[in-house]
Amino acid sequence: MEFYVEWRRRGDSYNNGYGNGHTLSQSESVQKMKETENSKDFTRYEFDGIYLTAYHKAVASGVTECRTIIENKSQNETYIELLSSFAIKKIKADKIPRATSFWSAEGKLLSQELTDLNFERSWANHGFRIEKFGQIGSMPVRKWFPFLVLEDSETGNFTGIQVYCASSWQIEIFRNTDDISVTGGLADRDFGAWTKKLAAGETFESPKAMIAEGKSLEEVCDKLVKAQKPRIAKVDADLPVIFNEYCTTWGDPSFENLKKTAERLDGTDVRYLVIDCGWYKPEGIENWFDAAGDWIPSKKLFPDGIKAAAEMIRSHNLIPGIWFEMENVGSVAKTFNETDHLLKRDGYPVTVGSRRFWDMRQKWVWDYLDEHVLGLLKECGMGYLKVDYNECIGQGVDGEESYGEGLRKAVEGSRNYFRHLAEEMPELVIENCASGGHRLEPSMMELVSQASFSDAHEAVDIPLVAANLHRLIRPEQSQIWAVMRANADLDRIKFVLTSAFLGRFCLSGEIFDLNENQWNAVKDAVSFYGMVKHIIKDGFTRVIRTDVKNYLNPKGYQAVLRELGNEALLIIHTFENGANPPVEDLLKGWSIEESFGSQLDGDFRGMVMLLKK
């Protein structure tokens, strides 16, 4: 593997391997640049007054951080249409595992043979083979994660890649010889309508990417995930359990409901009680999402205000939290018509259903959010903030030299506001949510303590989605729903509770209606979680085994083994026709110290085992 850089200057010729329209790579800009300096950490190039520094610095064993800085040292402004965060060549691979993503089905692995993609080189080593994928808009994990693994079956070598980009991104695989090249970063002009103007003397830095090498898929994924360096609030560092009331009221929270919940949680090891959406709904408005933006607490739901609810929650030894969708505004909010401060495309406010988007580049918007969001957090003594984000801006917005650059700067404005919140309230626990998991990419994950793993609130595939995310984000940040229903039998209760051991434990539902046996199961699960959460936090997921194909109607089983020194956590779930799964080999060399869950002799059962050597 060799590092280099891919870029393109407007006006230069395109590549001539039948790639024009598919790729901007290998253009005249790359073919004519000259290497001027080379070290173990970076390589410098120059072409016609444009200087590029491609950084490729080792940051851990088998992990390299990549980014590119471009400088215009000419006397004239210039436009670039492609700039890679990473570019590697001379790779041997025959298979590419990727992580797909749709709403409530995040991270499902797709592993393809390159021959199935018609990716053999041509007989004459001419004509590019190109596989280009990515995501357009402000939901960076909407179809694909910015993630790729290259597997060489002959040598057993794996190379894993993650791009840190919360706006439009791309990854390209191409070849016209035996070797493969891979490049990625910001979505380019062809793919993401991105062009960047560089004035004379101006520089620009790409998003970063991480590359890991190892001998298995699990090893490179573990290295990539552990390379992520999140900002985790001190109070959240020991993985406390969360209660979020969303699946209790479905957008209709109230003081009375929260009081019943807080009384039930008092004396348990649950630390947070989070008020979810709908607390601001005006009278007569049915849909909570239509009213987002003005942030005026409902007098009907909270007669004495949100502060009184927060104080009540604290009186039961819980930390209060609250939900905001702070970057968007709903159609019945007065702010929906603040068009001078909303994102536009072609002069029109970007409107998706009943939502519009604040222009997070503007000081006016920050001042508004400081008053209505940050102000409420401080006034009420909130210790937890759930930031939701439920629509996508799309290709781009007005206000910069290209739609794609407008989008990039708008999204960067959002990321900067996350930083601002953390600076203003250092102990605030921030949760990253976007219709569940649509912003589960590394540059967002590094700004927060936790993230909503998915909107699969009560789906039977929760364990499958939760296990997928071990390859992509830190399990200590992956908040998994465990929704309790009084009409569920004990096996169903335990199936749900054991799912939460695949990440951060988040309870919801009508816990105040549970019978004694059901409530005891919850308390036992929370207690056992406290015993094993150090493995969830610091362990290595050595095995994710499943024979499930259809997530909507899963058949079979899943087993996840996460190891830490002489301890391990084995989490097993059965689905339809999955009873008595063949997992004896995973227990070899281990003894079962303690366990929680159901016997695995039926469908839709879950069990967690603490193992020791």
Coordinates of C-alpha atoms in Angstrom, one line a residue:
M1 CA 0.0 0.0 0.0
E2 CA 1.3 3.4 -1.0
F3 CA -0.2 6.8 0.0
Y4 CA -0.7 9.6 -2.5
V5 CA -3.3 12.3 -3.1
E6 CA -6.2 12.7 -5.5
W7 CA -7.4 16.2 -6.5
R8 CA -8.6 18.1 -9.5
R9 CA -8.3 21.7 -10.6
R10 CA -11.1 23.2 -12.7
G11 CA -10.0 23.4 -16.3
D12 CA -7.5 20.5 -16.3
S13 CA -8.1 17.6 -18.6
Y14 CA -10.1 14.6 -17.3
N15 CA -8.7 11.0 -17.2
N16 CA -8.9 9.2 -20.5
G17 CA -9.8 5.7 -19.2
Y18 CA -13.5 5.9 -20.0
G19 CA -14.0 7.3 -16.5
N20 CA -15.2 10.8 -17.2
G21 CA -18.7 11.1 -15.7
H22 CA -17.9 8.3 -13.3
T23 CA -14.9 9.8 -11.6
L24 CA -12.8 12.9 -11.4
S25 CA -9.7 10.9 -10.2
Q26 CA -6.5 10.5 -12.3
S27 CA -7.0 13.8 -14.1
E28 CA -4.3 16.0 -15.4
S29 CA -4.0 17.6 -11.9
V30 CA -2.7 14.3 -10.6
Q31 CA -0.8 13.1 -13.6
K32 CA 1.4 16.3 -13.8
M33 CA 1.9 17.0 -10.1
K34 CA 5.5 16.5 -8.9
E35 CA 6.5 15.0 -5.5
T36 CA 8.7 17.6 -3.7
E37 CA 9.1 16.0 -0.3
N38 CA 8.5 12.6 1.3
S39 CA 8.6 11.5 4.9
K40 CA 7.0 8.8 7.0
D41 CA 4.2 11.2 8.0
F42 CA 3.5 13.2 4.9
T43 CA 4.2 13.6 1.2
R44 CA 4.2 17.0 -0.6
Y45 CA 3.4 17.7 -4.2
E46 CA 3.3 20.8 -6.5
F47 CA 1.6 21.6 -9.8
D48 CA 1.5 25.0 -11.4
G49 CA 1.5 27.0 -8.1
I50 CA -0.8 24.6 -6.2
Y51 CA 0.9 22.8 -3.3
L52 CA -0.6 19.7 -1.6
T53 CA 0.5 18.0 1.6
A54 CA -1.0 14.6 2.1
Y55 CA -0.6 13.6 5.8
H56 CA -0.4 9.9 6.6
K57 CA 0.7 9.8 10.2
A58 CA 0.7 6.6 12.3
V59 CA -1.3 7.2 15.5
A60 CA -1.5 3.7 17.0
S61 CA -0.3 0.2 16.1
G62 CA -1.7 -0.5 12.7
V63 CA -3.7 2.8 12.5
T64 CA -2.9 5.8 10.3
E65 CA -4.5 9.2 10.3
C66 CA -4.9 10.8 6.8
R67 CA -5.8 14.3 5.7
T68 CA -4.8 16.7 2.9
I69 CA -3.9 20.4 3.0
I70 CA -4.0 22.3 -0.3
E71 CA -2.4 25.8 -0.7
N72 CA -2.8 28.2 -3.6
K73 CA 0.7 29.8 -3.9
S74 CA 0.0 31.2 -7.3
Q75 CA -1.0 34.8 -8.0
N76 CA -4.5 33.9 -9.2
E77 CA -7.6 32.4 -7.6
T78 CA -8.3 28.8 -8.6
Y79 CA -11.2 26.4 -8.2
I80 CA -10.8 22.8 -7.1
E81 CA -13.4 20.1 -7.7
L82 CA -11.9 17.1 -5.9
L83 CA -9.7 16.8 -2.8
S84 CA -9.1 13.5 -1.1
S85 CA -8.8 13.0 2.6
F86 CA -6.9 9.8 1.8
A87 CA -5.7 8.1 -1.3
I88 CA -3.9 4.7 -1.3
K89 CA -2.7 2.6 -4.2
K90 CA -1.0 -0.7 -5.0
I91 CA -3.5 -2.7 -2.9
K92 CA -4.2 -6.4 -3.2
A93 CA -7.8 -7.3 -2.4
D94 CA -10.6 -9.5 -3.7
K95 CA -13.5 -8.7 -1.4
I96 CA -15.0 -5.4 0.0
P97 CA -17.1 -5.5 3.1
R98 CA -19.2 -2.3 3.5
A99 CA -21.8 -1.2 6.0
T100 CA -25.3 -0.3 4.6
S101 CA -27.8 1.8 6.4
F102 CA -31.4 2.7 6.2
W103 CA -33.8 4.0 8.8
S104 CA -34.1 1.5 11.7
A105 CA -31.7 -0.9 9.9
E106 CA -28.3 0.6 10.4
G107 CA -25.0 -1.1 9.8
K108 CA -26.0 -4.3 8.0
L109 CA -22.8 -5.8 6.5
L110 CA -22.6 -6.2 2.7
S111 CA -19.5 -8.2 1.7
Q112 CA -19.0 -8.5 -2.1
E113 CA -16.4 -10.2 -4.2
L114 CA -14.8 -7.8 -6.6
T115 CA -15.5 -10.3 -9.4
D116 CA -19.2 -9.9 -8.7
L117 CA -18.8 -6.2 -9.3
N118 CA -17.2 -7.0 -12.7
F119 CA -14.0 -5.6 -11.3
E120 CA -11.3 -7.7 -13.0
R121 CA -8.8 -5.6 -14.9
S122 CA -9.3 -5.6 -18.7
W123 CA -7.1 -7.8 -20.9
A124 CA -5.2 -4.7 -22.0
N125 CA -4.9 -2.9 -18.6
H126 CA -7.0 -0.1 -20.1
G127 CA -10.4 1.3 -19.1
F128 CA -11.1 2.1 -15.4
R129 CA -13.2 -0.2 -13.3
I130 CA -14.9 2.1 -10.8
E131 CA -17.0 1.6 -7.7
K132 CA -18.0 4.9 -6.2
F133 CA -20.4 5.2 -3.3
G134 CA -21.2 7.7 -0.6
Q135 CA -24.0 9.9 0.8
I136 CA -25.4 13.3 -0.2
G137 CA -26.7 15.8 2.4
S138 CA -26.7 16.3 6.1
M139 CA -27.5 12.7 7.2
P140 CA -24.1 11.1 6.6
V141 CA -25.3 7.6 7.5
R142 CA -28.4 7.4 5.4
K143 CA -27.5 4.6 2.9
W144 CA -23.9 3.8 3.6
F145 CA -21.6 4.4 6.5
P146 CA -18.4 6.2 5.5
F147 CA -16.6 2.9 5.9
L148 CA -14.9 0.3 3.8
V149 CA -12.8 -2.8 4.3
L150 CA -10.5 -4.3 1.7
E151 CA -9.9 -8.0 2.2
D152 CA -7.2 -10.1 0.6
S153 CA -8.2 -13.8 0.9
E154 CA -4.8 -15.0 -0.3
T155 CA -2.7 -13.3 2.4
G156 CA -5.4 -12.9 5.1
N157 CA -4.7 -9.1 5.2
F158 CA -7.5 -6.6 5.9
T159 CA -7.4 -2.8 5.5
G160 CA -10.2 -0.8 7.1
I161 CA -11.1 2.8 6.3
Q162 CA -13.4 5.4 8.0
V163 CA -14.0 8.9 6.7
Y164 CA -14.8 11.6 9.3
C165 CA -17.4 13.7 7.5
A166 CA -20.8 14.8 8.6
S167 CA -21.8 16.3 5.2
S168 CA -21.7 14.7 1.7
W169 CA -18.8 12.2 1.4
Q170 CA -17.6 9.6 -1.1
I171 CA -15.3 6.6 -1.4
E172 CA -14.0 5.4 -4.7
I173 CA -12.4 2.1 -5.6
F174 CA -10.8 1.9 -9.1
R175 CA -8.4 -0.1 -11.1
N176 CA -7.0 -0.6 -14.5
T177 CA -4.2 -2.9 -13.6
D178 CA -3.9 -5.8 -11.2
D179 CA -3.6 -3.4 -8.3
I180 CA -6.4 -1.4 -6.7
S181 CA -6.5 2.2 -5.7
V182 CA -9.0 3.7 -3.1
T183 CA -9.7 7.3 -2.4
G184 CA -12.2 9.2 -0.4
G185 CA -13.3 12.3 1.4
L186 CA -15.7 15.1 0.6
A187 CA -18.1 14.3 -2.2
D188 CA -16.7 15.9 -5.3
R189 CA -18.2 18.2 -8.0
D190 CA -19.7 15.3 -9.9
F191 CA -21.1 13.5 -6.9
G192 CA -21.8 16.2 -4.4
A193 CA -21.9 19.5 -6.3
W194 CA -18.8 20.6 -4.5
T195 CA -16.4 23.2 -5.8
K196 CA -14.1 25.2 -3.6
K197 CA -12.6 28.5 -4.6
L198 CA -9.0 29.2 -3.3
A199 CA -7.9 32.8 -3.4
A200 CA -4.2 33.5 -3.9
G201 CA -2.5 32.5 -0.7
E202 CA -5.5 30.6 0.6
T203 CA -5.3 27.1 2.1
F204 CA -8.0 24.5 2.7
E205 CA -7.9 21.3 4.8
S206 CA -9.9 18.1 4.0
P207 CA -11.8 16.1 6.7
K208 CA -9.6 13.4 8.2
A209 CA -9.8 9.7 7.5
M210 CA -8.5 6.7 9.5
I211 CA -6.9 3.6 8.0
A212 CA -6.3 0.4 10.0
E213 CA -4.6 -2.8 9.1
G214 CA -5.0 -6.2 10.6
K215 CA -5.6 -9.9 10.2
S216 CA -9.4 -10.0 10.5
L217 CA -12.5 -7.9 9.9
E218 CA -13.1 -7.7 13.6
E219 CA -9.5 -6.5 14.3
V220 CA -9.5 -3.6 11.8
C221 CA -13.0 -2.5 13.0
D222 CA -11.9 -2.6 16.6
K223 CA -8.9 -0.4 15.7
L224 CA -11.0 2.1 13.8
V225 CA -13.6 2.3 16.5
K226 CA -11.0 2.8 19.2
A227 CA -9.3 5.5 17.1
Q228 CA -12.4 7.6 17.7
K229 CA -11.8 10.0 20.5
P230 CA -15.2 11.2 21.9
R231 CA -15.9 14.0 24.2
I232 CA -17.6 12.1 27.1
A233 CA -18.9 14.1 30.0
K234 CA -17.3 13.0 33.4
V235 CA -20.7 12.0 34.8
D236 CA -21.3 9.6 31.9
A237 CA -17.9 8.0 31.9
D238 CA -19.0 4.9 33.9
L239 CA -21.8 4.0 31.5
P240 CA -24.9 4.8 33.7
V241 CA -28.3 3.6 32.7
I242 CA -30.7 6.0 31.0
F243 CA -34.5 6.2 31.1
N244 CA -36.0 8.0 28.1
E245 CA -39.8 8.5 28.2
Y246 CA -40.3 8.6 24.4
C247 CA -41.7 5.1 24.2
T248 CA -43.9 5.8 27.2
T249 CA -45.8 8.7 25.7
W250 CA -44.8 8.8 22.0
G251 CA -44.4 12.6 22.0
D252 CA -46.9 13.5 24.7
P253 CA -44.9 13.9 27.9
S254 CA -46.3 15.4 31.0
F255 CA -45.4 16.3 34.6
E256 CA -47.7 13.6 36.0
N257 CA -46.3 10.9 33.8
L258 CA -42.7 11.8 34.6
K259 CA -43.5 11.9 38.3
K260 CA -44.8 8.3 38.2
T261 CA -41.7 7.3 36.3
A262 CA -39.3 9.1 38.6
E263 CA -41.0 7.5 41.7
R264 CA -40.5 4.0 40.1
L265 CA -36.8 4.7 39.3
D266 CA -35.9 6.2 42.7
G267 CA -33.5 4.0 44.5
T268 CA -32.4 2.1 41.3
D269 CA -29.1 2.4 39.5
V270 CA -30.7 4.4 36.7
R271 CA -29.0 7.8 36.5
Y272 CA -30.9 9.9 33.8
L273 CA -34.6 10.6 33.2
V274 CA -35.0 12.3 29.8
I275 CA -38.0 14.2 28.7
D276 CA -38.4 13.5 25.0
C277 CA -40.2 15.4 22.2
G278 CA -43.6 17.1 22.5
W279 CA -43.0 19.1 25.7
Y280 CA -43.5 22.3 23.7
K281 CA -46.6 21.4 21.8
P282 CA -49.2 24.3 21.5
E283 CA -52.8 23.4 22.3
G284 CA -54.6 21.9 19.4
I285 CA -51.5 20.7 17.6
E286 CA -51.4 16.9 17.1
N287 CA -47.9 16.3 15.7
W288 CA -44.9 17.2 17.9
F289 CA -42.6 17.6 14.9
D290 CA -44.7 20.5 13.4
A291 CA -44.1 22.7 16.4
A292 CA -40.4 22.4 16.8
G293 CA -38.5 25.7 16.7
D294 CA -40.2 28.2 19.1
W295 CA -39.5 26.1 22.2
I296 CA -42.2 27.4 24.5
P297 CA -43.1 24.8 27.1
S298 CA -46.7 23.6 27.0
K299 CA -48.8 24.9 29.9
K300 CA -51.1 22.0 29.5
L301 CA -48.4 19.3 29.9
F302 CA -46.2 21.3 32.3
P303 CA -48.4 23.7 34.2
D304 CA -45.5 24.9 36.4
G305 CA -42.9 24.8 33.7
I306 CA -40.0 22.6 32.7
K307 CA -37.9 23.8 35.6
A308 CA -40.4 22.3 38.1
A309 CA -40.3 19.0 36.3
A310 CA -36.5 19.1 36.4
E311 CA -36.5 19.8 40.1
M312 CA -38.9 17.0 40.7
I313 CA -36.7 14.6 38.8
R314 CA -33.7 15.6 40.8
S315 CA -35.6 15.1 44.0
H316 CA -35.7 11.4 43.1
N317 CA -31.9 11.2 42.7
L318 CA -32.0 11.4 38.9
I319 CA -30.4 13.7 36.4
P320 CA -33.0 15.5 34.2
G321 CA -32.6 15.5 30.5
I322 CA -34.5 17.0 27.6
W323 CA -35.0 16.6 23.9
F324 CA -34.4 19.3 21.2
E325 CA -34.3 19.3 17.4
M326 CA -32.4 22.5 17.5
E327 CA -31.2 22.7 13.9
N328 CA -34.7 22.4 12.4
V329 CA -38.0 24.3 12.6
G330 CA -41.5 23.0 12.2
S331 CA -44.3 24.3 10.0
V332 CA -46.5 25.7 12.8
A333 CA -43.7 27.4 14.6
K334 CA -43.3 31.2 14.1
T335 CA -39.7 30.6 13.3
F336 CA -40.7 28.7 10.2
N337 CA -41.1 32.1 8.5
E338 CA -37.8 33.5 9.6
T339 CA -36.6 33.0 6.0
D340 CA -33.6 35.4 6.3
H341 CA -32.1 32.9 8.8
L342 CA -33.1 29.6 7.1
L343 CA -31.1 27.6 4.5
K344 CA -32.1 28.2 0.9
R345 CA -31.5 26.6 -2.4
D346 CA -32.1 28.7 -5.6
G347 CA -33.4 31.4 -3.3
Y348 CA -36.2 29.2 -1.8
P349 CA -36.1 27.9 1.8
V350 CA -35.2 24.2 1.8
T351 CA -38.4 22.6 2.9
V352 CA -38.8 18.9 3.5
G353 CA -42.3 17.9 4.5
S354 CA -43.1 20.2 7.5
R355 CA -39.4 21.1 8.3
R356 CA -37.0 23.8 7.4
F357 CA -33.4 24.2 8.5
W358 CA -31.7 27.0 10.5
D359 CA -28.6 28.5 8.8
M360 CA -26.1 27.4 11.4
R361 CA -23.5 29.7 9.7
Q362 CA -25.2 32.7 11.1
K363 CA -24.5 34.5 14.4
W364 CA -28.2 35.4 14.6
V365 CA -29.1 31.8 14.7
W366 CA -26.6 31.0 17.4
D367 CA -27.9 33.9 19.5
Y368 CA -31.5 32.6 19.1
L369 CA -30.4 29.0 20.1
D370 CA -28.4 30.4 23.0
E371 CA -31.6 32.1 24.3
H372 CA -34.1 29.3 23.6
V373 CA -32.0 26.1 23.9
L374 CA -28.9 26.8 26.0
G375 CA -30.9 29.3 28.1
L376 CA -33.5 26.6 29.0
L377 CA -30.8 24.0 29.8
K378 CA -29.1 26.4 32.2
E379 CA -32.2 27.7 33.8
C380 CA -33.6 24.3 34.5
G381 CA -30.4 22.7 35.5
M382 CA -30.5 20.0 32.8
G383 CA -27.7 17.5 32.9
Y384 CA -28.5 15.7 29.7
L385 CA -29.4 16.9 26.2
K386 CA -30.8 14.7 23.4
V387 CA -30.2 16.4 20.0
D388 CA -32.5 14.9 17.4
Y389 CA -32.3 15.6 13.6
N390 CA -35.1 14.3 11.5
E391 CA -34.6 15.4 7.9
C392 CA -31.9 15.8 5.3
I393 CA -30.8 19.1 3.7
G394 CA -30.0 17.4 0.4
Q395 CA -27.4 18.3 -2.2
G396 CA -26.6 21.8 -0.9
V397 CA -27.5 25.4 -0.2
D398 CA -27.0 28.9 -1.4
G399 CA -24.4 31.3 0.0
E400 CA -21.0 29.8 -1.1
E401 CA -19.2 29.1 -4.4
S402 CA -21.1 25.8 -4.8
Y403 CA -24.0 24.0 -3.3
G404 CA -21.7 21.4 -1.8
E405 CA -19.5 24.0 -0.1
G406 CA -22.6 25.7 1.2
L407 CA -23.7 22.3 2.7
R408 CA -20.3 21.7 4.1
K409 CA -20.1 25.0 5.9
A410 CA -23.7 24.7 7.2
V411 CA -23.0 21.3 8.7
E412 CA -19.7 22.6 10.1
G413 CA -21.8 25.4 11.8
S414 CA -23.9 22.7 13.4
R415 CA -20.8 20.8 14.6
N416 CA -19.4 24.1 16.0
Y417 CA -22.6 24.7 18.0
F418 CA -22.2 21.2 19.6
R419 CA -18.8 22.3 20.7
H420 CA -20.2 25.6 22.0
L421 CA -22.8 23.8 24.1
A422 CA -20.0 21.6 25.6
E423 CA -17.9 24.7 26.4
E424 CA -20.8 26.5 28.0
M425 CA -21.9 23.4 30.1
P426 CA -18.8 21.1 30.5
E427 CA -20.8 18.5 32.5
L428 CA -23.6 18.3 30.0
V429 CA -24.2 14.8 28.6
I430 CA -25.0 15.2 24.9
E431 CA -26.7 12.5 22.8
N432 CA -26.4 12.5 19.0
C433 CA -29.7 11.3 17.4
A434 CA -30.9 11.7 13.8
S435 CA -34.0 9.7 13.3
G436 CA -32.1 7.2 15.3
G437 CA -28.7 6.5 13.6
H438 CA -28.5 8.8 10.6
R439 CA -25.5 10.8 12.0
L440 CA -23.4 7.9 13.4
E441 CA -20.2 8.9 11.7
P442 CA -16.9 9.6 13.6
S443 CA -16.7 13.4 13.4
M444 CA -20.1 13.7 15.0
M445 CA -19.5 10.9 17.5
E446 CA -16.4 12.7 18.8
L447 CA -18.5 15.6 19.9
V448 CA -20.9 13.7 22.1
S449 CA -21.2 11.3 25.0
Q450 CA -23.8 9.0 23.5
A451 CA -25.8 8.3 20.3
S452 CA -29.1 6.8 19.6
F453 CA -28.2 3.5 17.9
S454 CA -31.4 3.3 15.9
D455 CA -35.1 4.1 15.8
A456 CA -35.8 0.3 16.1
H457 CA -37.6 1.0 19.4
E458 CA -39.5 -2.3 19.7
A459 CA -38.5 -4.2 16.7
V460 CA -37.3 -7.9 16.9
D461 CA -34.1 -7.1 15.1
I462 CA -32.8 -4.8 17.8
P463 CA -29.9 -7.2 18.7
L464 CA -28.9 -7.4 15.0
V465 CA -28.7 -3.7 14.5
A466 CA -27.0 -3.2 17.9
A467 CA -24.3 -5.8 17.1
N468 CA -23.6 -4.3 13.6
L469 CA -22.7 -1.0 15.3
H470 CA -19.8 -2.6 17.2
R471 CA -17.9 -2.4 13.9
L472 CA -18.6 1.3 13.5
I473 CA -18.9 3.2 16.7
R474 CA -17.8 2.7 20.3
P475 CA -20.3 0.4 22.2
E476 CA -19.9 2.7 25.2
Q477 CA -21.6 5.4 23.1
S478 CA -24.3 3.2 21.4
Q479 CA -27.6 3.8 23.3
I480 CA -30.0 0.9 22.8
W481 CA -33.7 0.9 23.5
A482 CA -35.1 -1.5 26.1
V483 CA -38.8 -0.7 26.0
M484 CA -40.9 -2.4 28.8
R485 CA -44.5 -3.3 28.3
A486 CA -46.8 -4.7 31.0
N487 CA -48.5 -7.0 28.5
A488 CA -45.2 -8.7 27.5
D489 CA -44.3 -12.1 28.9
L490 CA -41.1 -12.6 30.9
D491 CA -39.2 -14.1 28.0
R492 CA -40.0 -11.0 25.8
I493 CA -39.0 -8.7 28.7
K494 CA -35.6 -10.5 29.0
F495 CA -35.1 -10.6 25.2
V496 CA -35.4 -6.8 25.2
L497 CA -33.3 -6.3 28.3
T498 CA -30.4 -8.5 27.0
S499 CA -30.3 -6.5 23.8
A500 CA -29.2 -3.5 25.8
F501 CA -26.0 -5.3 26.8
L502 CA -24.8 -4.7 23.3
G503 CA -24.2 -1.0 24.1
R504 CA -25.6 1.7 26.4
F505 CA -28.6 0.6 28.4
C506 CA -31.7 2.8 27.8
L507 CA -35.0 1.9 29.4
S508 CA -38.4 3.2 28.2
G509 CA -42.0 2.3 28.4
E510 CA -44.6 2.0 31.2
I511 CA -42.3 0.8 33.9
F512 CA -44.8 1.9 36.6
D513 CA -47.3 -0.7 35.3
L514 CA -45.0 -3.7 35.4
N515 CA -45.8 -6.5 37.8
E516 CA -43.4 -7.7 40.5
N517 CA -41.8 -10.4 38.3
Q518 CA -41.3 -8.0 35.4
W519 CA -39.9 -5.2 37.5
N520 CA -37.5 -7.6 39.3
A521 CA -36.2 -8.7 35.9
V522 CA -35.5 -5.1 35.1
K523 CA -33.7 -4.5 38.3
D524 CA -31.7 -7.7 37.9
A525 CA -30.7 -6.7 34.4
V526 CA -29.6 -3.2 35.6
S527 CA -27.6 -4.8 38.4
F528 CA -25.9 -7.3 36.1
Y529 CA -25.2 -4.5 33.6
G530 CA -23.3 -2.7 36.4
M531 CA -21.1 -5.8 36.8
V532 CA -20.1 -6.1 33.2
K533 CA -20.1 -2.6 31.7
H534 CA -16.3 -2.4 31.9
I535 CA -16.2 -5.1 29.2
I536 CA -18.7 -3.2 27.1
K537 CA -16.6 -0.1 27.5
D538 CA -13.1 -1.4 26.9
G539 CA -13.4 -4.9 25.4
F540 CA -12.8 -6.3 21.9
T541 CA -15.7 -7.7 19.9
R542 CA -14.0 -10.8 18.6
V543 CA -17.1 -12.6 17.2
I544 CA -20.3 -11.4 15.7
R545 CA -22.0 -14.5 14.4
T546 CA -25.4 -14.7 12.8
D547 CA -27.3 -16.7 10.2
V548 CA -30.1 -14.1 9.9
K549 CA -30.8 -12.7 6.5
N550 CA -34.2 -10.9 6.8
Y551 CA -34.2 -8.3 9.5
L552 CA -38.0 -7.7 9.3
N553 CA -38.7 -11.4 9.9
P554 CA -35.5 -12.8 11.4
K555 CA -34.9 -16.5 11.5
G556 CA -32.0 -18.1 13.3
Y557 CA -29.7 -16.7 16.0
Q558 CA -27.0 -14.3 16.8
A559 CA -24.0 -14.6 19.2
V560 CA -21.6 -11.8 20.1
L561 CA -18.5 -12.4 22.1
R562 CA -16.7 -9.4 23.6
E563 CA -13.4 -10.0 25.4
L564 CA -11.4 -8.1 27.9
G565 CA -8.4 -9.8 29.4
N566 CA -9.5 -12.9 31.3
E567 CA -13.2 -11.9 31.1
A568 CA -15.7 -11.9 28.3
L569 CA -19.3 -11.1 27.7
L570 CA -21.3 -13.6 25.5
I571 CA -24.7 -12.2 24.3
I572 CA -27.0 -14.6 22.5
H573 CA -30.4 -14.0 20.9
T574 CA -32.6 -16.5 19.2
F575 CA -35.2 -15.5 16.6
E576 CA -37.8 -17.6 14.7
N577 CA -36.5 -21.3 14.4
G578 CA -33.4 -20.3 16.3
A579 CA -33.7 -22.4 19.5
N580 CA -30.6 -24.0 21.0
P581 CA -28.1 -22.2 18.8
P582 CA -24.7 -24.0 18.2
V583 CA -22.4 -21.8 20.3
E584 CA -20.4 -24.4 22.2
D585 CA -17.2 -23.4 20.5
L586 CA -17.5 -19.9 21.8
L587 CA -17.5 -21.2 25.4
K588 CA -14.3 -23.3 25.0
G589 CA -11.7 -22.1 27.5
W590 CA -14.2 -20.1 29.4
S591 CA -16.3 -20.8 32.5
I592 CA -19.7 -19.2 33.0
E593 CA -19.4 -16.9 36.1
E594 CA -22.9 -15.4 36.1
S595 CA -25.7 -15.0 33.6
F596 CA -29.0 -13.1 33.0
G597 CA -31.8 -13.9 30.6
S598 CA -33.9 -16.9 29.4
Q599 CA -33.1 -20.4 28.5
L600 CA -32.3 -20.5 24.8
D601 CA -34.7 -23.4 24.1
G602 CA -37.4 -21.3 22.3
D603 CA -37.8 -18.5 19.7
F604 CA -37.0 -14.9 20.6
R605 CA -35.0 -15.5 23.7
G606 CA -32.0 -13.6 25.0
M607 CA -29.2 -14.5 27.4
V608 CA -26.1 -12.7 28.6
M609 CA -23.2 -14.6 30.2
L610 CA -20.2 -13.2 32.1
L611 CA -17.3 -15.6 31.2
K612 CA -13.9 -16.0 33.0
K613 CA -10.8 -18.0 32.2

